[in-house]
mmCIF file of C-alpha atoms in Angstrom:
data_model
loop_
_atom_site.group_PDB
_atom_site.id
_atom_site.type_symbol
_atom_site.label_atom_id
_atom_site.label_comp_id
_atom_site.label_asym_id
_atom_site.label_seq_id
_atom_site.Cartn_x
_atom_site.Cartn_y
_atom_site.Cartn_z
ATOM 1 C CA MET A 1 -10.657 -16.950 20.569
ATOM 2 C CA THR A 2 -8.979 -20.109 19.749
ATOM 3 C CA ARG A 3 -7.379 -20.158 16.298
ATOM 4 C CA PHE A 4 -6.216 -23.036 14.336
ATOM 5 C CA CYS A 5 -3.289 -23.643 12.058
ATOM 6 C CA VAL A 6 -3.864 -23.266 8.166
ATOM 7 C CA ARG A 7 -1.188 -25.760 7.484
ATOM 8 C CA CYS A 8 -1.989 -28.603 9.852
ATOM 9 C CA GLY A 9 -5.375 -27.727 11.566
ATOM 10 C CA SER A 10 -3.985 -27.950 15.209
ATOM 11 C CA ALA A 11 -4.623 -25.097 17.762
ATOM 12 C CA THR A 12 -2.404 -22.112 17.598
ATOM 13 C CA ALA A 13 -1.225 -19.994 20.594
ATOM 14 C CA LEU A 14 0.087 -16.459 20.968
ATOM 15 C CA SER A 15 3.830 -16.388 21.414
ATOM 16 C CA ILE A 16 6.896 -14.493 20.349
ATOM 17 C CA PRO A 17 8.808 -16.476 17.772
ATOM 18 C CA GLU A 18 12.676 -16.726 18.090
ATOM 19 C CA GLY A 19 14.175 -13.649 16.303
ATOM 20 C CA ASP A 20 11.020 -11.715 16.399
ATOM 21 C CA ASN A 21 9.665 -9.031 18.714
ATOM 22 C CA ARG A 22 5.855 -9.441 18.564
ATOM 23 C CA GLU A 23 3.278 -12.163 19.521
ATOM 24 C CA ARG A 24 2.159 -14.125 16.672
ATOM 25 C CA HIS A 25 -0.293 -16.976 16.212
ATOM 26 C CA VAL A 26 2.194 -19.932 16.339
ATOM 27 C CA CYS A 27 1.009 -23.680 15.780
ATOM 28 C CA SER A 28 1.537 -25.802 18.800
ATOM 29 C CA ALA A 29 2.074 -28.813 16.680
ATOM 30 C CA CYS A 30 3.920 -27.916 13.498
ATOM 31 C CA GLY A 31 5.282 -24.414 14.463
ATOM 32 C CA ALA A 32 3.844 -22.623 11.568
ATOM 33 C CA ILE A 33 3.322 -18.924 12.030
ATOM 34 C CA ASP A 34 0.318 -17.090 10.905
ATOM 35 C CA TYR A 35 1.390 -13.659 10.177
ATOM 36 C CA GLN A 36 -1.362 -10.925 10.117
ATOM 37 C CA ASN A 37 -0.745 -7.800 7.926
ATOM 38 C CA PRO A 38 -2.659 -4.734 6.999
ATOM 39 C CA ARG A 39 -4.856 -5.088 3.773
ATOM 40 C CA LEU A 40 -4.953 -2.564 0.887
ATOM 41 C CA VAL A 41 -8.237 -1.036 -0.190
ATOM 42 C CA VAL A 42 -7.859 0.381 -3.803
ATOM 43 C CA GLY A 43 -10.243 2.717 -5.487
ATOM 44 C CA THR A 44 -10.830 5.768 -7.589
ATOM 45 C CA VAL A 45 -12.038 9.306 -7.815
ATOM 46 C CA VAL A 46 -13.324 9.329 -11.311
ATOM 47 C CA GLU A 47 -13.565 12.925 -12.606
ATOM 48 C CA HIS A 48 -15.689 13.660 -15.724
ATOM 49 C CA ASP A 49 -16.220 17.202 -16.764
ATOM 50 C CA ASP A 50 -17.013 18.918 -13.357
ATOM 51 C CA THR A 51 -18.381 15.771 -11.775
ATOM 52 C CA VAL A 52 -17.137 12.957 -9.626
ATOM 53 C CA ILE A 53 -18.769 9.443 -9.564
ATOM 54 C CA LEU A 54 -19.985 8.045 -6.373
ATOM 55 C CA CYS A 55 -22.045 5.012 -5.515
ATOM 56 C CA ARG A 56 -24.656 4.372 -2.875
ATOM 57 C CA ARG A 57 -23.720 1.257 -0.848
ATOM 58 C CA ALA A 58 -26.066 -1.728 -1.054
ATOM 59 C CA ILE A 59 -24.178 -3.623 1.787
ATOM 60 C CA GLU A 60 -23.297 -3.062 5.369
ATOM 61 C CA PRO A 61 -21.540 -1.334 6.764
ATOM 62 C CA ARG A 62 -23.051 2.087 6.046
ATOM 63 C CA ARG A 63 -25.694 0.712 3.681
ATOM 64 C CA GLY A 64 -27.532 3.604 1.770
ATOM 65 C CA PHE A 65 -24.588 6.055 2.135
ATOM 66 C CA TRP A 66 -22.520 7.267 -0.699
ATOM 67 C CA THR A 67 -18.916 6.228 -1.221
ATOM 68 C CA LEU A 68 -16.098 6.071 -3.804
ATOM 69 C CA PRO A 69 -15.948 2.804 -5.638
ATOM 70 C CA ALA A 70 -13.056 0.862 -3.800
ATOM 71 C CA GLY A 71 -12.373 -2.719 -2.535
ATOM 72 C CA PHE A 72 -9.683 -5.030 -1.343
ATOM 73 C CA LEU A 73 -6.741 -5.579 -3.704
ATOM 74 C CA GLU A 74 -6.404 -9.254 -4.786
ATOM 75 C CA LEU A 75 -3.251 -11.370 -4.987
ATOM 76 C CA GLY A 76 -1.640 -11.011 -8.275
ATOM 77 C CA GLU A 77 -3.069 -7.665 -9.150
ATOM 78 C CA PRO A 78 -1.252 -4.326 -9.395
ATOM 79 C CA ALA A 79 -2.966 -1.595 -7.259
ATOM 80 C CA SER A 80 -3.959 0.420 -10.378
ATOM 81 C CA ASP A 81 -5.653 -2.582 -11.894
ATOM 82 C CA GLY A 82 -7.373 -3.378 -8.736
ATOM 83 C CA ALA A 83 -8.717 0.244 -8.503
ATOM 84 C CA ALA A 84 -9.916 0.039 -12.152
ATOM 85 C CA ARG A 85 -11.595 -3.471 -11.540
ATOM 86 C CA GLU A 86 -13.416 -2.225 -8.480
ATOM 87 C CA THR A 87 -14.573 0.881 -10.284
ATOM 88 C CA PHE A 88 -16.088 -1.155 -13.050
ATOM 89 C CA GLU A 89 -17.681 -3.638 -10.673
ATOM 90 C CA GLU A 90 -19.296 -0.930 -8.590
ATOM 91 C CA THR A 91 -20.200 1.782 -11.157
ATOM 92 C CA GLY A 92 -20.138 0.167 -14.492
ATOM 93 C CA VAL A 93 -17.487 2.848 -15.760
ATOM 94 C CA ARG A 94 -14.348 1.860 -17.344
ATOM 95 C CA ALA A 95 -11.828 4.185 -16.029
ATOM 96 C CA HIS A 96 -8.098 5.247 -17.078
ATOM 97 C CA ILE A 97 -6.053 5.452 -13.887
ATOM 98 C CA GLU A 98 -4.124 8.896 -13.935
ATOM 99 C CA ALA A 99 -2.044 8.997 -10.686
ATOM 100 C CA PRO A 100 -2.160 8.121 -6.957
ATOM 101 C CA LEU A 101 -4.367 10.647 -5.011
ATOM 102 C CA VAL A 102 -4.451 9.605 -1.439
ATOM 103 C CA HIS A 103 -2.734 7.089 0.666
ATOM 104 C CA PHE A 104 -4.367 6.855 4.121
ATOM 105 C CA ASP A 105 -3.155 4.435 6.817
ATOM 106 C CA LEU A 106 -5.992 3.325 8.960
ATOM 107 C CA PRO A 107 -3.980 1.515 11.571
ATOM 108 C CA ALA A 108 -7.047 1.002 13.846
ATOM 109 C CA ILE A 109 -8.737 -1.292 11.526
ATOM 110 C CA GLY A 110 -5.538 -2.735 9.711
ATOM 111 C CA GLN A 111 -6.322 -1.168 6.397
ATOM 112 C CA ILE A 112 -4.662 1.150 3.854
ATOM 113 C CA TYR A 113 -6.865 3.291 1.453
ATOM 114 C CA LEU A 114 -5.052 3.851 -1.823
ATOM 115 C CA LEU A 115 -7.316 5.877 -4.096
ATOM 116 C CA PHE A 116 -6.237 7.126 -7.677
ATOM 117 C CA ARG A 117 -7.448 9.850 -9.774
ATOM 118 C CA ALA A 118 -9.007 8.577 -12.937
ATOM 119 C CA THR A 119 -10.927 9.687 -16.043
ATOM 120 C CA PRO A 120 -13.651 7.654 -17.734
ATOM 121 C CA VAL A 121 -12.859 5.740 -20.901
ATOM 122 C CA ASP A 122 -16.281 4.279 -21.448
ATOM 123 C CA LEU A 123 -19.533 5.695 -19.598
ATOM 124 C CA SER A 124 -21.950 3.659 -21.489
ATOM 125 C CA LEU A 125 -22.610 1.431 -18.615
ATOM 126 C CA LEU A 126 -22.634 4.161 -15.924
ATOM 127 C CA GLY A 127 -25.064 3.168 -13.299
ATOM 128 C CA HIS A 128 -25.362 -0.323 -14.510
ATOM 129 C CA PRO A 129 -22.415 -1.999 -12.888
ATOM 130 C CA GLU A 130 -21.473 -5.658 -13.512
ATOM 131 C CA THR A 131 -22.372 -6.603 -10.004
ATOM 132 C CA LEU A 132 -25.309 -4.529 -8.919
ATOM 133 C CA SER A 133 -25.229 -6.426 -5.571
ATOM 134 C CA GLU A 134 -22.855 -3.753 -4.119
ATOM 135 C CA SER A 135 -24.330 -0.514 -5.389
ATOM 136 C CA LEU A 136 -27.999 0.796 -4.954
ATOM 137 C CA GLU A 137 -27.387 3.701 -7.204
ATOM 138 C CA VAL A 138 -24.565 5.416 -9.053
ATOM 139 C CA ARG A 139 -24.482 9.052 -9.892
ATOM 140 C CA ALA A 140 -22.076 11.794 -11.170
ATOM 141 C CA PHE A 141 -22.235 14.552 -8.569
ATOM 142 C CA GLY A 142 -21.056 18.160 -9.231
ATOM 143 C CA TRP A 143 -18.245 19.264 -6.891
ATOM 144 C CA GLU A 144 -20.464 22.070 -5.513
ATOM 145 C CA THR A 145 -23.345 19.578 -4.659
ATOM 146 C CA LEU A 146 -21.603 16.688 -3.197
ATOM 147 C CA PRO A 147 -23.789 14.784 -0.530
ATOM 148 C CA TRP A 148 -21.550 15.608 2.434
ATOM 149 C CA ASP A 149 -24.023 14.534 4.987
ATOM 150 C CA GLU A 150 -24.540 11.209 3.420
ATOM 151 C CA LEU A 151 -21.012 9.936 2.825
ATOM 152 C CA ALA A 152 -20.306 6.436 4.117
ATOM 153 C CA PHE A 153 -16.718 6.927 5.655
ATOM 154 C CA ASP A 154 -14.540 9.613 6.891
ATOM 155 C CA ALA A 155 -11.810 8.505 4.504
ATOM 156 C CA VAL A 156 -14.250 9.190 1.561
ATOM 157 C CA ARG A 157 -15.105 12.705 2.916
ATOM 158 C CA LEU A 158 -11.614 13.488 3.390
ATOM 159 C CA THR A 159 -10.555 12.309 0.061
ATOM 160 C CA LEU A 160 -13.138 14.532 -1.512
ATOM 161 C CA GLU A 161 -12.391 17.593 0.634
ATOM 162 C CA LEU A 162 -8.676 17.270 -0.401
ATOM 163 C CA ARG A 163 -9.439 16.813 -3.963
ATOM 164 C CA LYS A 164 -11.906 19.667 -4.094
ATOM 165 C CA LYS A 165 -9.260 21.895 -2.497
ATOM 166 C CA ASP A 166 -6.692 20.869 -5.055
ATOM 167 C CA ARG A 167 -8.891 21.666 -7.979
ATOM 168 C CA GLN A 168 -9.652 25.009 -6.538
ATOM 169 C CA ASP A 169 -5.883 25.642 -6.257
ATOM 170 C CA GLY A 170 -5.293 24.375 -9.595
ATOM 171 C CA VAL A 171 -2.848 21.691 -8.615
ATOM 172 C CA ASP A 172 -2.742 17.918 -8.511
ATOM 173 C CA ARG A 173 -1.321 16.529 -5.322
ATOM 174 C CA LEU A 174 -0.792 13.304 -3.614
ATOM 175 C CA HIS A 175 -1.876 13.111 0.113
ATOM 176 C CA TYR A 176 -0.187 10.845 2.405
ATOM 177 C CA GLY A 177 -1.202 10.416 6.116
ATOM 178 C CA ALA A 178 -2.589 8.288 8.876
ATOM 179 C CA LEU A 179 -6.199 8.527 10.075
ATOM 180 C CA ARG A 180 -6.546 7.893 13.767
ATOM 181 C CA ARG A 181 -9.704 7.446 15.622
ATOM 182 C CA LEU A 182 -10.267 10.166 18.297
ATOM 183 C CA PRO A 183 -12.115 8.523 21.204
ATOM 184 C CA GLU A 184 -13.485 11.738 22.519
ATOM 185 C CA VAL A 185 -15.622 12.648 19.428
ATOM 186 C CA SER A 186 -18.344 10.815 17.589
ATOM 187 C CA THR A 187 -17.134 8.016 15.426
ATOM 188 C CA ILE A 188 -20.080 8.545 12.966
ATOM 189 C CA GLY A 189 -20.299 12.304 12.295
ATOM 190 C CA PRO A 190 -17.980 14.341 10.313
ATOM 191 C CA HIS A 191 -14.438 15.066 11.469
ATOM 192 C CA SER A 192 -14.441 12.114 13.881
ATOM 193 C CA HIS A 193 -11.079 11.216 12.604
ATOM 194 C CA ARG A 194 -7.883 13.370 12.633
ATOM 195 C CA LEU A 195 -5.450 13.426 9.876
ATOM 196 C CA GLU A 196 -1.905 13.020 11.332
ATOM 197 C CA ASP A 197 1.398 13.717 9.740
ATOM 198 C CA HIS A 198 -0.311 14.873 6.616
ATOM 199 C CA LEU A 199 2.096 15.232 3.713
ATOM 200 C CA ALA A 200 0.315 17.199 0.884
ATOM 201 C CA LEU A 201 2.676 16.681 -2.090
ATOM 202 C CA ARG A 202 2.237 18.682 -5.395
ATOM 203 C CA VAL A 203 2.116 16.401 -8.229
ATOM 204 C CA GLY A 204 3.044 17.244 -11.901
ATOM 205 C CA ARG A 205 4.727 15.227 -14.532
ATOM 206 C CA MET B 1 -1.750 -28.597 -0.582
ATOM 207 C CA THR B 2 -4.718 -29.288 1.977
ATOM 208 C CA ARG B 3 -5.359 -26.142 4.082
ATOM 209 C CA PHE B 4 -7.401 -25.730 7.257
ATOM 210 C CA CYS B 5 -9.768 -23.288 8.602
ATOM 211 C CA VAL B 6 -8.293 -20.815 11.190
ATOM 212 C CA ARG B 7 -11.653 -20.451 12.842
ATOM 213 C CA CYS B 8 -12.614 -24.206 13.446
ATOM 214 C CA GLY B 9 -9.545 -26.253 12.174
ATOM 215 C CA SER B 10 -11.583 -28.093 9.634
ATOM 216 C CA ALA B 11 -10.235 -28.838 6.138
ATOM 217 C CA THR B 12 -10.892 -26.002 3.569
ATOM 218 C CA ALA B 13 -11.486 -26.318 -0.266
ATOM 219 C CA LEU B 14 -11.242 -23.961 -3.098
ATOM 220 C CA SER B 15 -14.649 -22.693 -4.242
ATOM 221 C CA ILE B 16 -16.237 -19.372 -5.411
ATOM 222 C CA PRO B 17 -18.333 -17.941 -2.501
ATOM 223 C CA GLU B 18 -21.885 -16.747 -3.462
ATOM 224 C CA GLY B 19 -21.597 -13.079 -4.598
ATOM 225 C CA ASP B 20 -17.972 -13.429 -5.284
ATOM 226 C CA ASN B 21 -16.164 -14.057 -8.615
ATOM 227 C CA ARG B 22 -12.788 -15.787 -7.405
ATOM 228 C CA GLU B 23 -11.912 -18.960 -5.924
ATOM 229 C CA ARG B 24 -11.262 -18.720 -2.160
ATOM 230 C CA HIS B 25 -10.269 -21.266 0.554
ATOM 231 C CA VAL B 26 -13.763 -21.923 2.115
ATOM 232 C CA CYS B 27 -14.255 -24.076 5.296
ATOM 233 C CA SER B 28 -16.184 -27.238 4.522
ATOM 234 C CA ALA B 29 -17.480 -27.270 8.149
ATOM 235 C CA CYS B 30 -18.274 -23.528 9.143
ATOM 236 C CA GLY B 31 -18.125 -21.700 5.768
ATOM 237 C CA ALA B 32 -15.384 -19.378 7.044
ATOM 238 C CA ILE B 33 -13.637 -17.710 3.993
ATOM 239 C CA ASP B 34 -9.765 -17.231 4.188
ATOM 240 C CA TYR B 35 -9.064 -14.102 2.032
ATOM 241 C CA GLN B 36 -5.459 -13.850 0.877
ATOM 242 C CA ASN B 37 -4.322 -10.474 0.017
ATOM 243 C CA PRO B 38 -1.002 -8.652 -0.998
ATOM 244 C CA ARG B 39 1.352 -7.579 1.702
ATOM 245 C CA LEU B 40 2.980 -4.257 1.972
ATOM 246 C CA VAL B 41 6.792 -4.043 2.419
ATOM 247 C CA VAL B 42 7.775 -0.602 3.858
ATOM 248 C CA GLY B 43 11.234 0.867 3.916
ATOM 249 C CA THR B 44 13.479 3.909 3.437
ATOM 250 C CA VAL B 45 16.011 5.472 1.263
ATOM 251 C CA VAL B 46 17.937 7.499 3.950
ATOM 252 C CA GLU B 47 19.998 10.258 2.431
ATOM 253 C CA HIS B 48 22.640 11.802 4.421
ATOM 254 C CA ASP B 49 24.966 14.440 2.730
ATOM 255 C CA ASP B 50 25.614 12.769 -0.571
ATOM 256 C CA THR B 51 25.300 9.288 0.663
ATOM 257 C CA VAL B 52 22.563 6.679 0.870
ATOM 258 C CA ILE B 53 22.397 4.014 3.689
ATOM 259 C CA LEU B 54 22.372 0.371 2.674
ATOM 260 C CA CYS B 55 22.620 -2.830 4.691
ATOM 261 C CA ARG B 56 24.117 -6.137 3.713
ATOM 262 C CA ARG B 57 21.667 -9.013 4.230
ATOM 263 C CA ALA B 58 22.509 -11.684 6.833
ATOM 264 C CA ILE B 59 19.513 -13.801 5.910
ATOM 265 C CA GLU B 60 18.133 -15.499 2.801
ATOM 266 C CA PRO B 61 17.056 -14.757 0.266
ATOM 267 C CA ARG B 62 20.051 -12.974 -1.177
ATOM 268 C CA ARG B 63 22.380 -13.260 1.890
ATOM 269 C CA GLY B 64 25.444 -11.172 1.450
ATOM 270 C CA PHE B 65 23.773 -8.645 -0.987
ATOM 271 C CA TRP B 66 23.211 -5.079 -0.413
ATOM 272 C CA THR B 67 19.543 -3.790 0.154
ATOM 273 C CA LEU B 68 17.523 -0.887 1.524
ATOM 274 C CA PRO B 69 16.213 -1.297 4.885
ATOM 275 C CA ALA B 70 12.724 -2.474 4.598
ATOM 276 C CA GLY B 71 10.220 -5.292 5.988
ATOM 277 C CA PHE B 72 6.597 -6.248 6.358
ATOM 278 C CA LEU B 73 4.250 -3.604 7.703
ATOM 279 C CA GLU B 74 2.619 -4.689 10.824
ATOM 280 C CA LEU B 75 -1.011 -4.612 11.848
ATOM 281 C CA GLY B 76 -1.793 -1.322 13.849
ATOM 282 C CA GLU B 77 1.023 0.561 12.262
ATOM 283 C CA PRO B 78 1.042 3.531 9.727
ATOM 284 C CA ALA B 79 3.255 2.782 6.741
ATOM 285 C CA SER B 80 5.651 5.563 7.583
ATOM 286 C CA ASP B 81 6.144 4.304 11.234
ATOM 287 C CA GLY B 82 6.798 0.888 9.775
ATOM 288 C CA ALA B 83 9.418 2.216 7.320
ATOM 289 C CA ALA B 84 11.096 3.991 10.354
ATOM 290 C CA ARG B 85 10.920 1.037 12.605
ATOM 291 C CA GLU B 86 12.581 -1.310 9.950
ATOM 292 C CA THR B 87 15.095 1.253 9.396
ATOM 293 C CA PHE B 88 16.181 1.428 12.975
ATOM 294 C CA GLU B 89 15.978 -2.346 13.250
ATOM 295 C CA GLU B 90 18.225 -3.008 10.384
ATOM 296 C CA THR B 91 20.654 -0.061 10.251
ATOM 297 C CA GLY B 92 20.569 1.482 13.715
ATOM 298 C CA VAL B 93 19.693 4.844 12.344
ATOM 299 C CA ARG B 94 16.759 6.893 13.664
ATOM 300 C CA ALA B 95 15.028 8.527 10.494
ATOM 301 C CA HIS B 96 12.680 11.164 9.698
ATOM 302 C CA ILE B 97 10.373 10.218 6.964
ATOM 303 C CA GLU B 98 10.114 12.913 4.312
ATOM 304 C CA ALA B 99 7.816 11.598 1.584
ATOM 305 C CA PRO B 100 6.833 8.573 -0.437
ATOM 306 C CA LEU B 101 9.335 7.909 -3.093
ATOM 307 C CA VAL B 102 8.392 4.702 -4.828
ATOM 308 C CA HIS B 103 5.256 2.390 -4.863
ATOM 309 C CA PHE B 104 6.035 -0.824 -6.829
ATOM 310 C CA ASP B 105 3.462 -3.537 -7.206
ATOM 311 C CA LEU B 106 5.053 -7.061 -7.384
ATOM 312 C CA PRO B 107 1.984 -8.950 -8.300
ATOM 313 C CA ALA B 108 4.015 -12.143 -9.053
ATOM 314 C CA ILE B 109 4.963 -12.379 -5.429
ATOM 315 C CA GLY B 110 1.849 -10.744 -3.761
ATOM 316 C CA GLN B 111 3.934 -7.786 -2.381
ATOM 317 C CA ILE B 112 3.956 -4.062 -2.695
ATOM 318 C CA TYR B 113 7.200 -2.135 -1.996
ATOM 319 C CA LEU B 114 6.429 1.191 -0.563
ATOM 320 C CA LEU B 115 9.706 3.162 0.112
ATOM 321 C CA PHE B 116 10.059 6.482 1.578
ATOM 322 C CA ARG B 117 12.701 9.186 1.275
ATOM 323 C CA ALA B 118 14.164 9.922 4.661
ATOM 324 C CA THR B 119 16.792 11.829 6.454
ATOM 325 C CA PRO B 120 18.640 10.731 9.539
ATOM 326 C CA VAL B 121 17.848 12.244 12.947
ATOM 327 C CA ASP B 122 20.356 10.063 15.036
ATOM 328 C CA LEU B 123 23.429 8.484 13.408
ATOM 329 C CA SER B 124 25.096 7.433 16.596
ATOM 330 C CA LEU B 125 24.107 3.783 16.291
ATOM 331 C CA LEU B 126 24.841 3.586 12.422
ATOM 332 C CA GLY B 127 26.021 0.121 11.766
ATOM 333 C CA HIS B 128 25.115 -1.036 15.295
ATOM 334 C CA PRO B 129 21.336 -1.932 14.721
ATOM 335 C CA GLU B 130 19.101 -3.146 17.359
ATOM 336 C CA THR B 131 18.799 -6.501 15.805
ATOM 337 C CA LEU B 132 22.082 -7.418 14.097
ATOM 338 C CA SER B 133 20.431 -10.710 13.054
ATOM 339 C CA GLU B 134 19.211 -9.352 9.824
ATOM 340 C CA SER B 135 22.328 -7.225 8.616
ATOM 341 C CA LEU B 136 25.969 -8.318 8.234
ATOM 342 C CA GLU B 137 27.044 -4.669 7.661
ATOM 343 C CA VAL B 138 25.569 -1.283 7.297
ATOM 344 C CA ARG B 139 27.342 1.385 5.190
ATOM 345 C CA ALA B 140 26.692 4.851 3.762
ATOM 346 C CA PHE B 141 27.513 4.755 0.068
ATOM 347 C CA GLY B 142 28.282 7.780 -2.142
ATOM 348 C CA TRP B 143 25.762 8.086 -4.997
ATOM 349 C CA GLU B 144 28.662 7.636 -7.581
ATOM 350 C CA THR B 145 30.004 4.475 -5.752
ATOM 351 C CA LEU B 146 26.870 2.492 -5.292
ATOM 352 C CA PRO B 147 27.526 -1.391 -5.351
ATOM 353 C CA TRP B 148 25.340 -1.962 -8.427
ATOM 354 C CA ASP B 149 26.598 -5.615 -8.967
ATOM 355 C CA GLU B 150 25.832 -6.696 -5.466
ATOM 356 C CA LEU B 151 22.331 -5.325 -4.925
ATOM 357 C CA ALA B 152 19.794 -8.024 -3.324
ATOM 358 C CA PHE B 153 16.707 -7.177 -5.479
ATOM 359 C CA ASP B 154 15.586 -5.460 -8.607
ATOM 360 C CA ALA B 155 13.235 -3.296 -6.732
ATOM 361 C CA VAL B 156 16.260 -1.968 -4.892
ATOM 362 C CA ARG B 157 18.340 -1.348 -7.830
ATOM 363 C CA LEU B 158 15.409 0.463 -9.671
ATOM 364 C CA THR B 159 14.555 2.587 -6.629
ATOM 365 C CA LEU B 160 18.229 3.673 -6.464
ATOM 366 C CA GLU B 161 18.416 4.444 -10.290
ATOM 367 C CA LEU B 162 15.213 6.505 -10.042
ATOM 368 C CA ARG B 163 16.329 8.440 -7.044
ATOM 369 C CA LYS B 164 19.812 9.015 -8.558
ATOM 370 C CA LYS B 165 18.372 10.521 -11.541
ATOM 371 C CA ASP B 166 15.784 12.582 -9.527
ATOM 372 C CA ARG B 167 18.796 14.018 -7.635
ATOM 373 C CA GLN B 168 20.577 14.781 -11.037
ATOM 374 C CA ASP B 169 17.469 16.446 -12.331
ATOM 375 C CA GLY B 170 17.181 18.467 -9.099
ATOM 376 C CA VAL B 171 13.620 17.259 -8.391
ATOM 377 C CA ASP B 172 11.705 15.151 -6.002
ATOM 378 C CA ARG B 173 9.397 12.631 -7.520
ATOM 379 C CA LEU B 174 7.068 9.878 -6.610
ATOM 380 C CA HIS B 175 7.423 6.768 -8.825
ATOM 381 C CA TYR B 176 4.511 4.336 -9.076
ATOM 382 C CA GLY B 177 4.392 1.220 -11.113
ATOM 383 C CA ALA B 178 4.149 -2.432 -11.576
ATOM 384 C CA LEU B 179 7.230 -4.592 -11.719
ATOM 385 C CA ARG B 180 6.522 -7.805 -13.694
ATOM 386 C CA ARG B 181 8.834 -10.653 -14.068
ATOM 387 C CA LEU B 182 9.984 -11.361 -17.755
ATOM 388 C CA PRO B 183 10.319 -14.993 -18.415
ATOM 389 C CA GLU B 184 12.618 -14.550 -21.339
ATOM 390 C CA VAL B 185 15.364 -12.932 -19.322
ATOM 391 C CA SER B 186 17.377 -13.952 -16.352
ATOM 392 C CA THR B 187 15.686 -13.229 -13.032
ATOM 393 C CA ILE B 188 19.003 -12.705 -11.285
ATOM 394 C CA GLY B 189 20.846 -10.309 -13.370
ATOM 395 C CA PRO B 190 20.170 -6.370 -13.868
ATOM 396 C CA HIS B 191 16.987 -5.525 -15.743
ATOM 397 C CA SER B 192 15.368 -8.776 -15.387
ATOM 398 C CA HIS B 193 12.075 -6.976 -14.502
ATOM 399 C CA ARG B 194 10.317 -4.405 -16.597
ATOM 400 C CA LEU B 195 8.502 -1.487 -15.096
ATOM 401 C CA GLU B 196 5.222 -1.339 -16.616
ATOM 402 C CA ASP B 197 2.881 1.830 -16.684
ATOM 403 C CA HIS B 198 5.517 3.806 -14.939
ATOM 404 C CA LEU B 199 4.124 7.080 -13.606
ATOM 405 C CA ALA B 200 6.954 9.531 -12.518
ATOM 406 C CA LEU B 201 5.192 12.323 -10.523
ATOM 407 C CA ARG B 202 7.083 15.356 -9.710
ATOM 408 C CA VAL B 203 6.798 16.121 -5.896
ATOM 409 C CA GLY B 204 7.026 19.389 -4.394
ATOM 410 C CA ARG B 205 5.238 20.862 -1.417
#
């Protein structure tokens, strides 16, 4: 696909800039380089009593499936602020960020999932999010009755599995790892990703 | 500054897309939205015996000052792989990534610093990095003789302060926080940034 320069509007071409070692989109007229980098998706696992708050997606992909509140981090925004903002927009819940819970690299799609453990500060708008456009429904699920067969993404399933086990073990952990797509298995069903180089770090103040 | 659409080369204008709540660069011809997001800088604190490996910058900004090996995460690359790659490129050291050490949000410049604790796997090329273009010099400094007055960035100084204290306390921690620029103090000297909402998490397997 032809691409164009954001600075001058001329066509770009793939080439390796001097001093670099990768192909970039370089402007044929002004020489500007259009660097592409992974994007951060930030969100929360809001825990209230023995429940966790999930929302049912109103938009594609995976419309109708349950997910954790999360979205792209914006410029000028700390990750924890972005996670709290997305939580409010998608669930109506004002949340206090407790600690990082998972950092998953998803190199196949150029994204990083950074999800925080959080507790609710104000539940009065639960299920009545600011922008209903992104959620069909918001619900607090008991940890024993999570909708495993209706989760939107593997990163969501894995986050819930890991946090559920941490709670059973009575410890708070940070989980860091890379999720890689395995071509030999289904990309829709459970366990279609493999967590490589998983570091489970016990977390305590 | 006028910007142009990467998809069709027409001029973009700032406007709030439908269903959004922020101004974006939107193409006046094809409607494509050019989302801008924070970029991740990944790197390492390589610890060897009682030393830590620093490199002296060959490039601006802060040419001639000491820094930790770090650089922008590339598309398709897990953060830990990127940190190891940057370490090899800038110091010549092949490193094993141990665990996340600091996550600093730098919202003022749209960057996130994610630095890992690491140990050297191969030191035979120490100081002879693959691309000498970025480092004037590479050296293993004792923790008691760090070049505090010649560090390139506040995030580097703060990372070294925090890790030094962790070592004194005999614990491994993950530090998460946002570094905000304080207009009333120097932006060059020490302590020109303030770490807000600092979460120091004790880390153990």
